[in-house]
Amino acid sequence: MIPLLSVRDLRVGFGRNPQANEVVRGVSFDLADGETLAIVGESGSGKSVTALSINRLIDFSGGRITGGAMKLKRADGGIFDLMTATEPQLTGIRGAEIGMIFQEPMTSLNPVLTIGTQIEESFRLHRGLTGRQATAAAKDALDRVRIPDAARRLKYTPNQLSGGMLQRVMIAIALACNPRLLIADEPTTALDVTVQAQIMALLAELKRETGMSMIFITHDIGLVAGIADKVMVMQSGKAVEQGELNQILDNARHPYTQHLLQDVPHFANGRATRVDGQRDKGAGTEPALKVDGLVVRFPLKSSFFSRATGAVHAVDGVDFDLMPGETLAIVGESGSGKSTTARAVLGLVRSTRGSFTVGARKASAAQSALPVQMVFQNPYASLNPRLTIESILAEPVIATGGRVDAGTRARMASLLERVGLPRNSLERYPHEFSGGQRQRLCIARALMLNPSVVVLDEAVSALDVSVQAKVLELLVDLQREFGLAYLFISHDMAVVERIAHRIAVIYAGQIVEIGDATSVLSKPKHSYTKKLIAAVPTIDRRHEHFELDTRQVPSLVRPQGFEPAAARWVQFGRDHMARTEA
Amino acid sequence: MRILRAIFGHGSGRIGGVIVGVYLLIAILGMLGLTPHNPITQYRVDRLHAPNGAYWMGTDLFGRDVASRLMAGVGQSFTVAFFSVAFATLAGTVLGLAAAWLGRRWDGMLMRIMDVLLAFPAILLALLIVTVAGPGTWTSVVAIGIVYTPIFTRVVRGPALSLKAREFVDAARTFGSSPSYIVTRHLLLNLVAPLTVQVTLALAWALLTEAGLSFLGLGTQPPAASLGLMLSDSRNLMETAPWLMIFPGLAIMISILGFNLLGDALRDILDPKMRRAPA
C-alpha cells in the first residue's frame, strides 16, 4: 500500500551555503493513512525544521531543502511530489491537504481580526465560500473543536479568549478543509497542563472522527504515549531511532532514546519523590521562612481619576513554613498566584497584608545580609547582556555594601566551579553561554550572598529536558551542601516530583492542598489537585483518553472590600491537609 | 586607544572614522584661521570666479574664497552641532531615565512637557528661542539642544521602561542594588545602542537646523561663515554659480555619511555580542 506521506533522506540547510550548514541530515519516514507519528527531540534537533519542510514553509524561514524526496498521496490516489512543486501548487496543498498548528496560539492569530474572519478565510480560499455560507461553516468548525457558544465567539478577537481556546481556534482553522494530514508543532507546550490534556483529548477525538493522519512534534516523550502510533526520536538533525510506540517506550535501543526515557524527569504519581532531608528530622528547629496570611491585591481602576472599583485577588491568604534544607514546591497553573507569592516574598510586589518571618540558619554558616534570594524563569532575560560574568556576580556584593576583593573573587571562582562552569567564565558575557549554563550562572549569583532561602521561580521550565535533569541534580546537591531551603515554583509536576519534599497546590490565589510530596502526589484529596494530577502526561498511559473538562478558572476580580471566607482544612495523615470544598 | 583600533578594524567604521577625522582636521584648521585665503576678505575683482588654481572652489558674490569659507564654516557648523547634540543627549538621557525610573506622576509630567516641545516644528521652536535670547553661536547651541531634547527623552524612556521590567532588574532588586546602580549599569548600559544611533542622526539634523537658522538670519551672523549660511547665500545664484551650492552641499552630505557610518560602527563595537569570544 502506498503511504500517505513518504519522506526519504530529507536534508535541509540554512544560510548562504546550505549544504555546509545542514540542520536536518538525512531523515526518512513513512506515514500511513490515519496514523500518528510523533517526532521527539530537544531544541536544535531539527524536529520543527523537518515538519516545516513537509509543507515547504521552510522556504519562508531561510531554509533550503538540499536533498531527498518527499511524496504525498493525494485524495484521488495520485502522487504529489513536494520537492519539485511550485509555490502556487503548494498554496493549494497547504490548508487543503496539509493543515498545521503551531506552538504559540497567542501569536499565531492576527490580534485585530475577529476569530470568525480568520476561520472564514480558510473556507474562502479553499472552498470559495463567501458571506453567510462562510460564517455558517466557521460556526460548524468552532462547534467541532468543542467551543461552547460558537455563534457568539465568532465575533471575539483573540485577546478575549484564553490560550486553550485560541489553540482550539487554530485547530479549527487547520481542520477547516478536512486535511488528510495535520502537522502539530508543540501545540500544547505554551499551555497549562489541564488545558494541554483538553487539547490532546480533542486532537485524539478529531483524529478518530476524520481518520486523518498526524505528525506530532514534541520535546516531551511522555506526552506522545497517549496519542502516537509511531515514534521518531531526533538528535542533531538525524533520526536516531524510529518504530512502533510500544517498542520505543519499552525496548529503546539507541542510548539517546534511553536517556530521554530514563534520565529525564517523568511523572510517576509520587513514586519518584525524594527520600533525603525529610521534615521530621529537623523537628524543633526554627523554620527558614514562615509566611502568614499573605494577601496580594491589585486595585482595578478604569481611569486615572476614578476610584478603585474592585481588586484582582492574586494571592488570597497564603500561609506556609519552610524548614532549612527543605524544598516546598508551589504548584499551580498560570494565573493561580504562584509567581506572585514568590515575588511578594522577595518584596518585588507589595503585599497587601501578611507577614514573613525569616528564621536563623545553621549556626555554623555566616549570617547573610539578605537571606532570601531568587532564581528566575528565563535565563536569557535575567542576566544583563552588557555586563561580564564578573560584574554580574559582583553585583549582589556591591549592592550590600561589600567590596570586590580577593575574597569575593575566590568565592566567585569557587561558586562557578561548584555549579559546573569553566574557570575562564568571569571575563565572558552572558550570550556566550547556553540556556542551561546561564541558569547555572543565575544560581551562582543567587548564592553569592550566602542565602538561607532560595526562591526558584520556574527555574528549569525554559530549559531542554535533559538540561533540566542536570540542573535539578545540581540544585539537590547544593541544597545538601549548604542546607538551603528552596521555595520551588513550578507548573511541571514531573519536575516537582524530583525536587520537592512538600507540595502546596495553589488555585485561584489560595492554597487548596499542602503536605508531604509523596502523599499529595499519590493520594490527592482536593478535586483540583486530582484534576491537575490526572492531566499530567506520563509514559505509563498509552492511548489513554483524557477527559474533556472545559471548566474555566474562576475570575479573580472581586468587588471592593470583598473578603474570602476563612479556610477550613481537613487533615489527612501526619503532614497532608486539604481545604474543604464548597 | 582600544576603541580607535576597533573602529579601524570595522568595515564601515574605517570609512566613517576617516571622514569624521578629516572633517575634524578641517574644522580645526578653519577655526585657527589656517585657510588658503582669509574667509571674510572680499577680493572685489575676483567676484564669482569658477573653481581654478587660485580659488579651488571658486569665489562668491562678494569675491570671498569659497574653500576658505568652507573650512571656517565646517568649524562653525561642527561646533554648533557637537555642542547642541551633547546638550540634547545629556538632557534627554537624564530626563528619559528619570521619567522611566520614577514613573507615575513624574513620567506623566515630564513626558507631557516633552509633548508640548515636540508639538512645535523644530525650526519654529529654535527660532522662538533665538529670537528671545538674541542670535549668536551659543544661543544657537542651546536652542538646537532644547529642540532635540524631547527626541532623546523619548528614545531613552521607551527602552528604559521595557528594560526596567526585565528580569535582571528584578534580580538586582532582590539583592538590594541601589537605584543609581540599576539605572546606570542595567538601564543606561543597555541604551548605548539606541543612543549611538540617535546621536549620529541628531548630529546630521543639528547641522541642518543650524543651516536653517543661519538661512533665516538667526544663526551664524555674516560675514562669518557656516555651511548653512553658505547654502542660503547660494540660492539666488544657483544657475550662474553652481559651485556656491555644490561644495557646501557636498560638505554637509559627506559629513552626515561619515557620522552615520561611524555611528553604525560604534553601535556594533559597543555591543558585547559582536565581540569575538576569548579563545
PDB file of C-alpha atoms in Angstrom, chain A residues 93-246:
ATOM      1  CA  ILE A  93      -1.874  21.857  -0.790  1.00  0.00           C
ATOM      2  CA  ARG A  94      -1.358  23.828   2.413  1.00  0.00           C
ATOM      3  CA  GLY A  95      -4.543  24.037   4.383  1.00  0.00           C
ATOM      4  CA  ALA A  96      -6.459  21.833   1.964  1.00  0.00           C
ATOM      5  CA  GLU A  97      -4.378  18.665   2.285  1.00  0.00           C
ATOM      6  CA  ILE A  98      -1.833  19.503   4.965  1.00  0.00           C
ATOM      7  CA  GLY A  99      -3.013  21.509   7.947  1.00  0.00           C
ATOM      8  CA  MET A 100      -0.673  22.891  10.546  1.00  0.00           C
ATOM      9  CA  ILE A 101      -0.889  24.185  14.101  1.00  0.00           C
ATOM     10  CA  PHE A 102       1.887  25.957  15.957  1.00  0.00           C
ATOM     11  CA  GLN A 103       3.207  26.284  19.445  1.00  0.00           C
ATOM     12  CA  GLU A 104       2.043  29.772  20.344  1.00  0.00           C
ATOM     13  CA  PRO A 105      -1.690  30.197  19.731  1.00  0.00           C
ATOM     14  CA  MET A 106      -1.439  33.732  21.114  1.00  0.00           C
ATOM     15  CA  THR A 107       0.867  34.843  18.307  1.00  0.00           C
ATOM     16  CA  SER A 108      -0.437  32.617  15.526  1.00  0.00           C
ATOM     17  CA  LEU A 109      -3.653  34.577  15.209  1.00  0.00           C
ATOM     18  CA  ASN A 110      -3.984  38.125  13.972  1.00  0.00           C
ATOM     19  CA  PRO A 111      -4.910  40.231  17.015  1.00  0.00           C
ATOM     20  CA  VAL A 112      -7.008  42.799  15.145  1.00  0.00           C
ATOM     21  CA  LEU A 113      -9.327  40.449  13.273  1.00  0.00           C
ATOM     22  CA  THR A 114     -12.172  38.506  14.814  1.00  0.00           C
ATOM     23  CA  ILE A 115     -11.638  34.774  15.001  1.00  0.00           C
ATOM     24  CA  GLY A 116     -14.682  34.362  12.768  1.00  0.00           C
ATOM     25  CA  THR A 117     -12.978  36.288   9.965  1.00  0.00           C
ATOM     26  CA  GLN A 118      -9.851  34.240  10.395  1.00  0.00           C
ATOM     27  CA  ILE A 119     -11.659  30.921  10.222  1.00  0.00           C
ATOM     28  CA  GLU A 120     -13.747  32.070   7.258  1.00  0.00           C
ATOM     29  CA  GLU A 121     -10.575  32.938   5.370  1.00  0.00           C
ATOM     30  CA  SER A 122      -9.707  29.280   5.123  1.00  0.00           C
ATOM     31  CA  PHE A 123     -13.122  28.417   3.691  1.00  0.00           C
ATOM     32  CA  ARG A 124     -12.953  31.353   1.324  1.00  0.00           C
ATOM     33  CA  LEU A 125      -9.541  30.377  -0.022  1.00  0.00           C
ATOM     34  CA  HIS A 126     -10.012  26.659  -0.390  1.00  0.00           C
ATOM     35  CA  ARG A 127     -13.743  26.216  -0.859  1.00  0.00           C
ATOM     36  CA  GLY A 128     -14.741  29.564  -2.348  1.00  0.00           C
ATOM     37  CA  LEU A 129     -17.398  30.099   0.317  1.00  0.00           C
ATOM     38  CA  THR A 130     -18.477  33.673   0.996  1.00  0.00           C
ATOM     39  CA  GLY A 131     -20.850  35.633   3.150  1.00  0.00           C
ATOM     40  CA  ARG A 132     -23.377  33.697   5.180  1.00  0.00           C
ATOM     41  CA  GLN A 133     -22.175  30.329   3.935  1.00  0.00           C
ATOM     42  CA  ALA A 134     -18.663  31.040   5.187  1.00  0.00           C
ATOM     43  CA  THR A 135     -19.989  32.217   8.548  1.00  0.00           C
ATOM     44  CA  ALA A 136     -22.045  29.070   8.918  1.00  0.00           C
ATOM     45  CA  ALA A 137     -19.054  26.935   8.030  1.00  0.00           C
ATOM     46  CA  ALA A 138     -16.933  28.834  10.587  1.00  0.00           C
ATOM     47  CA  LYS A 139     -19.529  28.206  13.269  1.00  0.00           C
ATOM     48  CA  ASP A 140     -19.546  24.498  12.455  1.00  0.00           C
ATOM     49  CA  ALA A 141     -15.759  24.497  12.657  1.00  0.00           C
ATOM     50  CA  LEU A 142     -15.860  26.020  16.127  1.00  0.00           C
ATOM     51  CA  ASP A 143     -18.503  23.539  17.232  1.00  0.00           C
ATOM     52  CA  ARG A 144     -16.262  20.794  16.038  1.00  0.00           C
ATOM     53  CA  VAL A 145     -13.447  21.866  18.349  1.00  0.00           C
ATOM     54  CA  ARG A 146     -15.969  21.985  21.234  1.00  0.00           C
ATOM     55  CA  ILE A 147     -16.000  25.713  21.764  1.00  0.00           C
ATOM     56  CA  PRO A 148     -19.200  26.422  23.646  1.00  0.00           C
ATOM     57  CA  ASP A 149     -21.438  29.196  22.369  1.00  0.00           C
ATOM     58  CA  ALA A 150     -19.718  29.196  18.970  1.00  0.00           C
ATOM     59  CA  ALA A 151     -22.004  31.656  17.189  1.00  0.00           C
ATOM     60  CA  ARG A 152     -21.213  34.401  19.673  1.00  0.00           C
ATOM     61  CA  ARG A 153     -17.499  33.621  19.898  1.00  0.00           C
ATOM     62  CA  LEU A 154     -17.075  34.179  16.165  1.00  0.00           C
ATOM     63  CA  LYS A 155     -17.208  37.891  16.876  1.00  0.00           C
ATOM     64  CA  TYR A 156     -14.453  37.727  19.500  1.00  0.00           C
ATOM     65  CA  THR A 157     -10.941  38.975  18.844  1.00  0.00           C
ATOM     66  CA  PRO A 158      -8.057  36.797  20.044  1.00  0.00           C
ATOM     67  CA  ASN A 159      -7.407  38.850  23.211  1.00  0.00           C
ATOM     68  CA  GLN A 160     -10.841  37.886  24.508  1.00  0.00           C
ATOM     69  CA  LEU A 161     -10.046  34.181  24.532  1.00  0.00           C
ATOM     70  CA  SER A 162      -7.743  32.096  26.703  1.00  0.00           C
ATOM     71  CA  GLY A 163      -4.693  30.278  25.345  1.00  0.00           C
ATOM     72  CA  GLY A 164      -6.503  26.945  25.297  1.00  0.00           C
ATOM     73  CA  MET A 165      -9.453  28.420  23.432  1.00  0.00           C
ATOM     74  CA  LEU A 166      -7.120  30.055  20.911  1.00  0.00           C
ATOM     75  CA  GLN A 167      -5.360  26.778  20.287  1.00  0.00           C
ATOM     76  CA  ARG A 168      -8.782  25.256  19.580  1.00  0.00           C
ATOM     77  CA  VAL A 169      -9.440  28.060  17.125  1.00  0.00           C
ATOM     78  CA  MET A 170      -6.095  27.270  15.473  1.00  0.00           C
ATOM     79  CA  ILE A 171      -7.115  23.635  15.234  1.00  0.00           C
ATOM     80  CA  ALA A 172     -10.472  24.667  13.782  1.00  0.00           C
ATOM     81  CA  ILE A 173      -8.655  26.681  11.101  1.00  0.00           C
ATOM     82  CA  ALA A 174      -6.191  23.890  10.383  1.00  0.00           C
ATOM     83  CA  LEU A 175      -9.000  21.366  10.029  1.00  0.00           C
ATOM     84  CA  ALA A 176     -11.353  23.677   8.126  1.00  0.00           C
ATOM     85  CA  CYS A 177     -10.828  21.889   4.849  1.00  0.00           C
ATOM     86  CA  ASN A 178     -10.542  18.388   6.233  1.00  0.00           C
ATOM     87  CA  PRO A 179      -6.841  17.957   5.528  1.00  0.00           C
ATOM     88  CA  ARG A 180      -5.690  14.367   5.490  1.00  0.00           C
ATOM     89  CA  LEU A 181      -2.512  15.298   7.304  1.00  0.00           C
ATOM     90  CA  LEU A 182      -2.232  17.557  10.332  1.00  0.00           C
ATOM     91  CA  ILE A 183       1.171  18.755  11.468  1.00  0.00           C
ATOM     92  CA  ALA A 184       1.147  19.837  15.108  1.00  0.00           C
ATOM     93  CA  ASP A 185       4.342  21.581  16.178  1.00  0.00           C
ATOM     94  CA  GLU A 186       4.480  21.518  20.001  1.00  0.00           C
ATOM     95  CA  PRO A 187       0.795  22.521  20.087  1.00  0.00           C
ATOM     96  CA  THR A 188       0.494  22.302  23.866  1.00  0.00           C
ATOM     97  CA  THR A 189       3.883  23.488  25.080  1.00  0.00           C
ATOM     98  CA  ALA A 190       2.682  27.009  25.812  1.00  0.00           C
ATOM     99  CA  LEU A 191      -0.430  25.803  27.610  1.00  0.00           C
ATOM    100  CA  ASP A 192      -1.250  24.784  31.151  1.00  0.00           C
ATOM    101  CA  VAL A 193      -1.238  21.100  31.918  1.00  0.00           C
ATOM    102  CA  THR A 194      -5.010  20.760  32.316  1.00  0.00           C
ATOM    103  CA  VAL A 195      -5.532  22.700  29.086  1.00  0.00           C
ATOM    104  CA  GLN A 196      -2.907  20.516  27.448  1.00  0.00           C
ATOM    105  CA  ALA A 197      -4.929  17.470  28.437  1.00  0.00           C
ATOM    106  CA  GLN A 198      -8.031  19.018  26.879  1.00  0.00           C
ATOM    107  CA  ILE A 199      -6.244  19.777  23.622  1.00  0.00           C
ATOM    108  CA  MET A 200      -4.734  16.297  23.486  1.00  0.00           C
ATOM    109  CA  ALA A 201      -8.161  14.783  24.066  1.00  0.00           C
ATOM    110  CA  LEU A 202      -9.622  16.974  21.361  1.00  0.00           C
ATOM    111  CA  LEU A 203      -6.929  16.008  18.861  1.00  0.00           C
ATOM    112  CA  ALA A 204      -7.476  12.325  19.613  1.00  0.00           C
ATOM    113  CA  GLU A 205     -11.237  12.671  19.138  1.00  0.00           C
ATOM    114  CA  LEU A 206     -10.904  14.630  15.919  1.00  0.00           C
ATOM    115  CA  LYS A 207      -8.488  12.061  14.593  1.00  0.00           C
ATOM    116  CA  ARG A 208     -10.996   9.328  15.284  1.00  0.00           C
ATOM    117  CA  GLU A 209     -13.804  11.289  13.669  1.00  0.00           C
ATOM    118  CA  THR A 210     -11.974  12.266  10.498  1.00  0.00           C
ATOM    119  CA  GLY A 211      -9.437   9.497  10.094  1.00  0.00           C
ATOM    120  CA  MET A 212      -6.694  11.992   9.347  1.00  0.00           C
ATOM    121  CA  SER A 213      -3.012  11.331   9.840  1.00  0.00           C
ATOM    122  CA  MET A 214      -0.985  13.418  12.204  1.00  0.00           C
ATOM    123  CA  ILE A 215       2.607  14.393  12.748  1.00  0.00           C
ATOM    124  CA  PHE A 216       3.028  15.460  16.340  1.00  0.00           C
ATOM    125  CA  ILE A 217       6.195  17.277  17.292  1.00  0.00           C
ATOM    126  CA  THR A 218       7.172  17.483  20.912  1.00  0.00           C
ATOM    127  CA  HIS A 219      10.080  17.553  23.341  1.00  0.00           C
ATOM    128  CA  ASP A 220       8.105  15.545  25.869  1.00  0.00           C
ATOM    129  CA  ILE A 221       8.261  11.835  25.234  1.00  0.00           C
ATOM    130  CA  GLY A 222       5.683  11.333  27.992  1.00  0.00           C
ATOM    131  CA  LEU A 223       3.112  13.308  26.046  1.00  0.00           C
ATOM    132  CA  VAL A 224       3.245  11.102  22.955  1.00  0.00           C
ATOM    133  CA  ALA A 225       2.402   7.930  24.833  1.00  0.00           C
ATOM    134  CA  GLY A 226      -1.223   8.957  24.823  1.00  0.00           C
ATOM    135  CA  ILE A 227      -1.586   9.687  21.140  1.00  0.00           C
ATOM    136  CA  ALA A 228       1.140   8.298  18.875  1.00  0.00           C
ATOM    137  CA  ASP A 229       1.221   5.092  16.837  1.00  0.00           C
ATOM    138  CA  LYS A 230       4.834   5.523  15.811  1.00  0.00           C
ATOM    139  CA  VAL A 231       7.661   7.490  17.327  1.00  0.00           C
ATOM    140  CA  MET A 232      10.723   9.001  15.711  1.00  0.00           C
ATOM    141  CA  VAL A 233      13.456  10.295  18.009  1.00  0.00           C
ATOM    142  CA  MET A 234      15.672  13.005  16.578  1.00  0.00           C
ATOM    143  CA  GLN A 235      19.041  14.259  17.737  1.00  0.00           C
ATOM    144  CA  SER A 236      21.212  16.820  15.944  1.00  0.00           C
ATOM    145  CA  GLY A 237      19.426  16.514  12.632  1.00  0.00           C
ATOM    146  CA  LYS A 238      19.246  12.754  12.455  1.00  0.00           C
ATOM    147  CA  ALA A 239      16.517  10.276  13.273  1.00  0.00           C
ATOM    148  CA  VAL A 240      18.383   8.169  15.791  1.00  0.00           C
ATOM    149  CA  GLU A 241      15.559   5.731  16.333  1.00  0.00           C
ATOM    150  CA  GLN A 242      12.091   5.121  14.986  1.00  0.00           C
ATOM    151  CA  GLY A 243       9.475   2.462  15.442  1.00  0.00           C
ATOM    152  CA  GLU A 244       6.172   1.481  16.984  1.00  0.00           C
ATOM    153  CA  LEU A 245       5.215   3.344  20.153  1.00  0.00           C
ATOM    154  CA  ASN A 246       5.426   0.349  22.493  1.00  0.00           C
TER     155      ASN A 246
END
